Amino acid sequence: MVRNTPAPPKGRRPNILFIMADDHAAKAIGAYGAGINKTPHIDRLAREGMLFNHCYVTNSICTPSRAAILTGTHNHVNAVRTLDNKIDNWMPNVAKHLKYAGYQTAMIGKWHLGEGKAHEPTGFDHWSVLPDQGVYYDPVFIEPHGQEVVVGYVTDIITDKTIDFISNRDANKPFFIMCHHKAPHRSWEYKRTHKDLYRDEIKLPDTLTDDYKHRASAAKAAKMRVAEDMTFFDLGLVQPEGGSEVGELIGSMGDVRKIPFPEDVSNMVLIDRDTGTNYRFKDREELRRFKYQRYMQRYLRCVHSIDENVGRLLDYLDSSGKDVVNNTLIMYTSDQGFFLGDHGWFDKRFMYEESFQMPLLARFPREISPGIICNDIVSNVDFAPLWLDLAGHPIPSYMQGFSFRPLLHGQRPKGWQKVAYHRYWMHNDSPHECRAHYGVRNQRYKIIYWYNLDYGLPGTRPGGEPPEWELFDCQGDPLELMNQYDNPDYAEVVKEMTTLLDEKMLQIGDIPEHGRLRPALASPT
């Protein structure tokens, strides 16, 4: 694919407001049509701009995705491959380029790329970030001069800080702001005023009781099931005193235990942490449904706060005048997708669609017509090149993404990318036990190679499970329930998709594991 050459900006260089939530699934945005919740302010971006149906993440976990967005490179290049990696802030990034080009730049909210001089934000005129994951209530913010505790709810505070930066800016210069919310990240601590939202039963996903047949063994091995792997704290329940008889300990999370999912639930009592309400269950399936409903209530209440605060930002820009509105690109996304009971799971990590797909909505009245839907493939490594293109700044050769500015106009560039690439490096992580894999997806098919190696990377644990292939027909099997890799009817598709995978890995310089024997698996000579 030929790299875009930025066109001169039409008129003044645009302001760029990039709003990113954490773990916000596309189906939890009203505009995507799942119908499980209402997000009128986020939906406004779709109504007044463009909704993307095929935006994908290169590595479906927080830290690597953030590094890909900031640098415009894949994780084997920026070296942020797992949650335990930190960014080297001497590396070039999009904020540095935009600052050099005369933009006022700010990073506010969740950073999650490391702390201390070697890893703190660079390229930003102003930054105020949460340490590590941050907390929902009365959060600490790290700034160049030190730390401060801000009393309140974190989603509101991040928005306050964003509005403060815009209101105090030099109005003669364009701004670039990364407004990164913590919500709706686990453990889904919602704003107290929202405690009565989503009391009605939420529709169960078709795959909540997935048995993982006809898939690679990685699906069944993963420990991120709503029924079995959620903790008392996750669901706002009292954790009883005791040891393993209370629930399985999650060592990486301190003295936190999973809520049991026993065959016999007759003696089981769960207690609401706030109200003291006791819950008892007739059978295992009633317990499963209780956990799912409790999870979704908490998650969607956190999303509600984000939607309210997107509305605050839109209202503030509206009050700044039509010229500011027309000259500001607003993008809303999440650092990756998220499982909302799909396949029985919560969390992310996998290349399955609910985790792989990022929501993306963009409003830029100067260049985007209202109510447009884009079905072309874009990826999070494409964000930085787009911003530089809009700013009229050269896209540096180290960036691996491509500006999708023509797509904003409803035009697909000749030779536009055919596939989205994903690689999850954090093999057998604790506590999720998700396996390492890579693959590509085009408009219809998805191929995944489970190579199952840890490489000794931080945050991984030993691997070596036999490798496996998967192929899904995303049109005929949108829930991805049937692996067609060994189906003779799909033999030509396997060849085509393997070729596309090889070409993409060659293009970005990633080293494949498929196509070569491992010493432990090779036949004796």
XYZ file of C-alpha atoms in Angstrom:
525
model
C 0.000 0.000 0.000
C 1.322 3.432 -0.944
C 1.786 5.817 1.966
C -0.388 8.916 1.906
C 1.177 12.276 1.163
C -0.555 14.885 3.325
C -2.565 17.452 1.430
C -2.247 21.062 2.506
C -4.832 21.821 5.205
C -8.019 23.379 3.917
C -8.129 26.638 5.834
C -6.807 26.675 9.368
C -5.344 23.564 10.896
C -8.054 21.757 12.865
C -8.260 21.260 16.592
C -8.137 17.569 17.530
C -9.992 16.230 20.577
C -9.368 12.514 21.028
C -11.625 10.921 23.655
C -10.754 7.359 24.604
C -12.541 5.183 27.122
C -11.066 2.015 28.615
C -12.752 -1.294 27.730
C -15.816 0.269 26.100
C -17.395 -2.342 23.835
C -19.010 -1.105 20.620
C -22.254 -2.883 21.539
C -22.495 -0.647 24.650
C -22.929 2.415 22.413
C -26.469 3.048 21.268
C -25.436 4.005 17.731
C -24.081 0.487 17.122
C -27.596 -0.884 17.505
C -27.296 -3.635 20.134
C -30.012 -1.989 22.209
C -28.610 -2.806 25.649
C -28.142 0.812 26.771
C -28.590 4.425 25.743
C -25.716 6.806 24.980
C -27.370 9.885 23.448
C -24.291 12.137 23.584
C -21.882 9.634 22.040
C -24.588 8.794 19.492
C -24.620 12.478 18.568
C -21.120 12.050 17.139
C -22.466 9.365 14.816
C -25.503 11.434 13.900
C -23.402 14.526 13.154
C -20.405 12.659 11.775
C -19.184 9.173 10.907
C -19.504 5.742 12.554
C -16.879 3.098 11.733
C -17.988 -0.538 11.668
C -14.545 -2.022 11.063
C -12.028 -0.298 13.318
C -9.669 -2.818 14.943
C -7.019 -2.939 17.632
C -3.537 -4.309 16.953
C -3.214 -5.900 20.422
C -6.310 -6.128 22.583
C -4.986 -4.901 25.928
C -4.610 -1.415 27.402
C -0.901 -0.596 27.408
C 0.072 -1.960 23.965
C -2.960 -0.328 22.344
C -2.058 3.055 23.843
C 1.503 2.716 22.594
C 0.261 1.892 19.081
C -2.014 4.941 19.052
C 0.668 7.304 20.357
C 3.445 6.116 18.025
C 1.590 4.861 14.958
C 3.587 1.618 15.167
C 2.917 -2.024 15.984
C 4.074 -3.394 19.314
C 7.048 -5.347 18.014
C 8.409 -1.945 16.897
C 7.486 0.245 19.892
C 8.482 -2.603 22.280
C 5.294 -2.296 24.361
C 4.041 -5.832 23.877
C 2.479 -6.659 27.257
C 0.885 -4.885 30.207
C 4.217 -5.127 32.028
C 6.141 -3.178 29.378
C 6.633 0.596 29.620
C 7.138 3.082 26.855
C 10.560 4.583 26.239
C 9.615 8.246 26.098
C 12.646 9.126 23.985
C 10.774 7.497 21.122
C 9.094 9.807 18.621
C 5.336 10.111 18.948
C 2.454 11.986 17.379
C 2.253 14.586 20.174
C 5.898 15.549 19.628
C 5.282 16.034 15.916
C 2.158 18.107 16.487
C 3.832 20.214 19.154
C 6.703 20.905 16.757
C 4.108 21.890 14.171
C 2.703 24.538 16.511
C -0.098 22.683 18.244
C -0.851 23.070 21.937
C -0.831 19.519 23.241
C -2.306 17.911 26.361
C -2.596 14.420 27.832
C -5.277 14.091 30.532
C -6.473 10.944 32.302
C -5.288 7.374 31.972
C -1.729 7.093 30.652
C -0.804 3.515 31.635
C 2.510 3.538 29.774
C 4.771 3.755 32.814
C 5.735 6.279 35.462
C 8.924 8.146 36.279
C 11.217 10.238 34.114
C 11.907 7.485 31.591
C 8.241 6.753 30.907
C 6.166 9.842 31.724
C 4.352 11.689 28.911
C 6.543 13.641 26.499
C 5.474 15.852 23.628
C 2.731 17.431 25.724
C 2.624 21.054 26.847
C 0.405 19.906 29.697
C -0.172 16.521 31.232
C -2.131 15.307 34.223
C -2.365 11.523 34.405
C -3.527 8.738 36.680
C -0.909 6.449 38.213
C -1.211 2.921 36.831
C -4.952 2.157 36.485
C -6.031 4.999 38.747
C -9.085 4.821 41.020
C -12.693 5.831 40.503
C -13.108 8.008 43.579
C -10.827 10.824 44.808
C -8.087 9.887 42.320
C -4.423 10.856 42.462
C -3.133 12.706 39.400
C 0.547 12.884 38.499
C 1.740 16.130 36.926
C 5.197 17.513 36.116
C 5.329 19.330 39.461
C 4.252 16.301 41.517
C 1.035 14.620 42.624
C -2.353 15.865 43.717
C -5.500 14.187 45.017
C -8.676 15.510 43.436
C -11.906 14.855 45.315
C -14.731 13.539 43.184
C -15.572 10.951 40.537
C -12.787 10.290 38.065
C -14.808 10.595 34.842
C -16.093 14.015 35.866
C -12.629 15.160 36.933
C -10.933 14.144 33.670
C -13.577 16.112 31.785
C -13.126 19.126 34.093
C -9.406 19.097 33.418
C -9.966 18.815 29.656
C -12.364 21.766 29.609
C -9.946 23.796 31.745
C -7.165 23.214 29.232
C -9.351 24.237 26.289
C -10.652 27.329 28.045
C -7.148 28.487 29.010
C -5.490 27.772 25.675
C -3.971 30.256 23.288
C -6.897 30.704 20.899
C -4.475 31.608 18.103
C -3.092 28.062 18.025
C -4.806 24.746 17.288
C -4.988 22.186 20.102
C -4.430 18.438 20.301
C -5.899 16.820 23.411
C -5.868 13.169 24.441
C -8.716 12.844 26.955
C -8.381 9.308 28.322
C -11.034 7.983 30.682
C -10.464 5.224 33.207
C -14.060 4.011 32.887
C -15.528 1.528 32.269
C -12.504 -0.533 33.367
C -12.853 -3.286 35.957
C -14.067 -3.138 38.778
C -16.864 -0.956 37.415
C -17.366 1.447 40.318
C -20.168 3.673 39.118
C -21.096 7.165 40.254
C -23.375 7.001 43.279
C -26.075 9.080 41.624
C -26.394 6.372 38.965
C -27.040 3.482 41.344
C -30.661 3.055 40.226
C -29.942 2.877 36.492
C -30.361 -0.362 34.514
C -32.547 -2.131 37.050
C -34.517 -3.876 34.295
C -33.173 -7.208 33.093
C -30.622 -6.923 30.300
C -30.937 -9.304 27.369
C -28.608 -12.283 27.668
C -26.038 -12.773 24.894
C -26.723 -15.700 22.575
C -23.336 -17.180 23.491
C -23.410 -16.688 27.284
C -23.334 -20.480 27.790
C -20.825 -21.194 25.005
C -19.262 -24.658 25.343
C -16.219 -23.718 23.164
C -16.645 -26.700 20.869
C -15.311 -26.391 17.316
C -12.710 -23.798 18.388
C -9.029 -23.815 19.305
C -8.291 -25.036 22.835
C -7.332 -21.492 23.887
C -11.015 -20.544 24.086
C -11.827 -23.161 26.707
C -8.582 -22.584 28.633
C -9.150 -18.859 29.239
C -10.185 -17.868 32.768
C -12.360 -14.837 32.206
C -15.822 -16.325 32.446
C -18.649 -14.338 33.959
C -19.956 -17.426 35.730
C -16.669 -18.679 37.182
C -13.985 -15.986 37.292
C -15.550 -12.787 38.625
C -14.726 -11.643 42.143
C -16.890 -10.469 45.021
C -15.459 -6.978 44.581
C -16.210 -6.988 40.837
C -19.902 -7.385 41.540
C -20.205 -5.192 44.638
C -20.682 -8.136 46.991
C -19.346 -8.866 50.461
C -16.356 -11.227 50.422
C -16.697 -13.596 53.383
C -13.743 -14.224 55.657
C -11.925 -17.454 55.029
C -9.656 -19.267 52.635
C -10.169 -21.492 49.624
C -13.577 -22.592 50.917
C -14.760 -19.002 50.302
C -13.487 -18.860 46.729
C -10.387 -19.211 44.566
C -7.711 -16.652 45.408
C -6.461 -14.399 42.601
C -2.880 -13.938 43.708
C -2.120 -11.057 41.365
C -4.926 -8.973 42.896
C -4.124 -9.269 46.617
C -6.631 -10.914 48.961
C -9.318 -11.041 46.292
C -11.336 -14.183 45.678
C -13.602 -15.407 42.919
C -17.276 -15.978 43.620
C -17.812 -19.756 43.577
C -19.937 -21.400 40.892
C -20.804 -24.703 42.581
C -22.971 -27.503 41.252
C -25.078 -27.300 44.417
C -26.121 -23.706 45.153
C -28.655 -24.527 47.885
C -26.435 -23.234 50.704
C -25.045 -20.247 48.814
C -25.828 -16.707 49.974
C -24.422 -13.568 48.348
C -24.695 -10.230 50.146
C -24.906 -6.785 48.565
C -22.017 -4.657 49.816
C -24.121 -1.487 50.034
C -27.603 -2.573 51.039
C -26.980 -5.865 52.838
C -29.550 -7.569 50.604
C -29.207 -11.379 50.615
C -29.406 -13.321 47.365
C -30.159 -17.056 47.135
C -30.433 -19.219 44.038
C -32.540 -22.131 42.861
C -29.911 -23.563 40.551
C -26.630 -22.880 38.814
C -28.204 -21.156 35.831
C -29.972 -18.656 38.062
C -26.596 -17.881 39.666
C -25.009 -17.424 36.229
C -27.746 -15.003 35.181
C -27.439 -13.104 38.475
C -23.711 -12.604 37.925
C -24.270 -11.459 34.346
C -26.981 -8.952 35.275
C -24.930 -7.607 38.174
C -21.880 -7.227 35.931
C -23.793 -5.432 33.197
C -25.551 -3.063 35.594
C -22.237 -1.912 37.018
C -20.544 -1.694 33.625
C -23.354 0.260 31.951
C -23.614 2.704 34.845
C -19.931 3.535 34.314
C -20.620 4.011 30.601
C -23.490 6.350 31.493
C -21.020 8.701 33.216
C -18.792 8.735 30.152
C -21.757 9.562 27.942
C -22.779 12.423 30.230
C -19.261 13.810 30.103
C -19.025 13.531 26.325
C -22.172 15.658 26.382
C -20.435 18.201 28.615
C -17.545 18.457 26.162
C -19.867 18.834 23.186
C -21.851 21.520 25.002
C -18.661 23.373 25.890
C -17.454 23.363 22.289
C -20.892 24.458 21.103
C -20.699 27.408 23.488
C -17.324 28.352 21.979
C -18.951 29.219 18.673
C -19.676 27.680 15.303
C -16.172 28.344 14.029
C -14.634 26.224 16.802
C -17.158 23.428 16.227
C -16.539 23.347 12.473
C -12.781 23.387 12.936
C -12.569 20.627 15.569
C -12.191 16.916 14.891
C -13.683 14.910 17.763
C -12.907 11.200 17.811
C -14.422 8.801 20.333
C -13.050 5.302 20.784
C -11.923 2.729 23.324
C -8.466 1.255 23.770
C -9.933 -2.032 22.551
C -13.210 -3.928 22.572
C -14.600 -5.921 25.486
C -16.610 -9.072 26.097
C -19.995 -8.345 27.667
C -20.912 -11.937 28.394
C -20.228 -12.907 24.774
C -18.901 -16.495 24.752
C -19.456 -16.389 28.510
C -16.579 -13.944 28.957
C -15.693 -10.570 30.367
C -12.336 -8.859 29.631
C -10.627 -8.739 26.208
C -7.218 -10.017 24.858
C -8.560 -12.302 22.133
C -8.869 -11.627 18.428
C -12.496 -12.699 18.542
C -14.667 -9.876 17.252
C -16.095 -8.414 20.471
C -12.574 -7.847 21.806
C -10.900 -7.043 18.480
C -13.364 -4.392 17.286
C -12.866 -0.866 18.605
C -15.786 1.555 18.536
C -14.910 4.641 16.527
C -17.021 7.727 15.913
C -15.741 10.976 14.424
C -17.247 14.418 13.954
C -15.503 17.070 11.893
C -18.113 19.275 10.184
C -15.549 20.799 7.846
C -14.799 17.452 6.202
C -17.307 14.817 7.384
C -20.908 14.827 6.219
C -23.428 13.927 8.953
C -24.756 10.413 9.441
C -22.144 8.543 7.382
C -21.195 4.903 8.048
C -17.750 3.637 7.063
C -17.338 -0.079 6.356
C -13.693 0.078 5.334
C -10.980 -1.376 7.575
C -8.990 0.950 9.810
C -6.760 0.243 12.773
C -5.507 2.093 15.831
C -2.051 2.505 14.239
C -3.804 4.647 11.632
C -4.904 7.337 14.106
C -1.553 9.159 14.364
C -1.038 9.384 10.572
C -4.574 10.756 10.217
C -3.913 13.507 12.767
C -0.656 14.492 11.091
C -2.342 14.497 7.700
C -5.086 16.816 8.959
C -2.449 19.098 10.475
C -0.616 19.262 7.146
C 2.460 17.720 8.749
C 4.557 15.073 6.939
C 3.870 11.519 8.095
C 7.250 10.170 9.229
C 8.563 7.018 7.619
C 8.734 5.111 10.931
C 4.945 5.151 11.293
C 3.317 1.934 10.091
C -0.267 3.154 9.897
C -1.958 5.074 7.091
C -4.028 8.215 7.129
C -7.671 7.410 6.441
C -8.604 11.006 5.681
C -10.133 10.073 2.300
C -12.507 7.712 4.118
C -13.821 10.696 6.056
C -14.964 12.040 2.692
C -16.575 8.737 1.713
C -13.734 7.880 -0.691
C -11.715 4.660 -0.510
C -8.129 5.294 -1.642
C -6.816 3.075 -4.392
C -4.983 0.129 -2.823
C -6.503 0.707 0.640
C -5.511 -1.920 3.210
C -7.303 -5.247 2.848
C -6.793 -6.552 6.374
C -6.492 -5.604 10.017
C -3.654 -7.285 11.945
C -3.698 -8.398 15.584
C -1.024 -9.926 17.794
C -1.431 -10.777 21.465
C 1.942 -11.433 23.079
C 1.076 -11.876 26.766
C 0.940 -15.670 26.754
C -0.707 -17.498 29.657
C -1.025 -14.291 31.678
C -2.188 -14.350 35.279
C -5.043 -14.587 36.035
C -6.702 -14.801 32.592
C -4.513 -17.542 31.074
C -5.048 -16.266 27.533
C -2.735 -17.701 24.911
C -0.483 -15.903 22.441
C -1.749 -15.594 18.890
C -1.757 -13.451 15.774
C -3.907 -13.153 12.693
C -5.653 -10.968 10.161
C -9.229 -10.149 9.263
C -10.542 -8.910 5.935
C -14.109 -7.881 5.170
C -15.391 -11.442 5.422
C -12.860 -13.875 6.895
C -10.585 -14.062 9.891
C -7.569 -16.335 10.303
C -5.837 -16.835 13.657
C -2.648 -18.708 14.492
C -2.265 -19.740 18.131
C 1.502 -20.033 18.430
C 1.385 -20.330 22.238
C 4.882 -19.100 23.113
C 5.882 -16.704 25.888
C 9.381 -15.630 24.687
C 10.153 -14.810 28.335
C 8.362 -11.458 28.007
C 7.322 -9.572 31.154
C 3.852 -10.595 32.296
C 3.883 -13.908 30.442
C 4.169 -17.417 31.836
C 5.666 -20.487 30.179
C 3.903 -21.752 27.112
C 4.571 -24.391 24.504
C 1.054 -25.765 24.007
C 0.644 -27.247 20.516
C -0.060 -24.539 17.926
C -3.477 -24.361 16.292
C -5.147 -22.548 13.412
C -8.623 -21.053 13.220
C -10.576 -19.682 10.275
C -13.931 -17.968 10.679
C -16.462 -16.901 8.082
C -17.537 -13.650 9.727
C -20.425 -13.247 7.311
C -21.873 -16.745 7.564
C -20.896 -17.215 11.216
C -20.817 -13.751 12.859
C -20.685 -15.258 16.365
C -17.496 -17.163 15.414
C -18.679 -20.534 16.643
C -17.304 -22.791 13.891
C -13.630 -23.082 13.046
C -13.517 -23.819 9.311
C -9.759 -24.172 8.976
C -9.865 -27.921 8.253
C -13.084 -27.793 6.252
C -12.251 -28.758 2.626
C -14.894 -26.313 1.405
C -12.733 -23.474 2.746
C -9.368 -24.722 1.447
C -8.978 -21.867 -1.022
C -9.989 -19.326 1.617
C -7.326 -20.735 3.944
C -4.706 -20.239 1.235
C -5.885 -16.705 0.498
C -6.015 -15.653 4.148
C -2.637 -17.239 4.928
C -1.147 -15.292 2.035
C -2.685 -12.070 3.355
C -1.284 -12.843 6.803
C 2.187 -13.474 5.379
C 2.061 -10.284 3.334
C 0.976 -8.184 6.310
C 3.655 -9.579 8.615
C 6.263 -8.940 5.937
C 4.973 -5.393 5.407
C 5.198 -4.454 9.100
C 8.325 -6.487 9.849
C 6.816 -8.885 12.362
C 8.407 -12.339 12.513
C 6.022 -15.274 11.967
C 6.030 -18.485 13.951
C 3.959 -20.460 11.464
C 5.753 -22.184 8.631
C 8.713 -23.348 10.693
C 9.131 -26.315 13.000
C 9.813 -25.822 16.665
C 12.558 -28.031 18.081
C 10.213 -29.588 20.640
C 7.596 -30.391 18.012
C 9.795 -31.362 15.067
C 9.895 -34.940 13.873
C 13.119 -36.796 14.764
C 15.676 -36.979 11.977
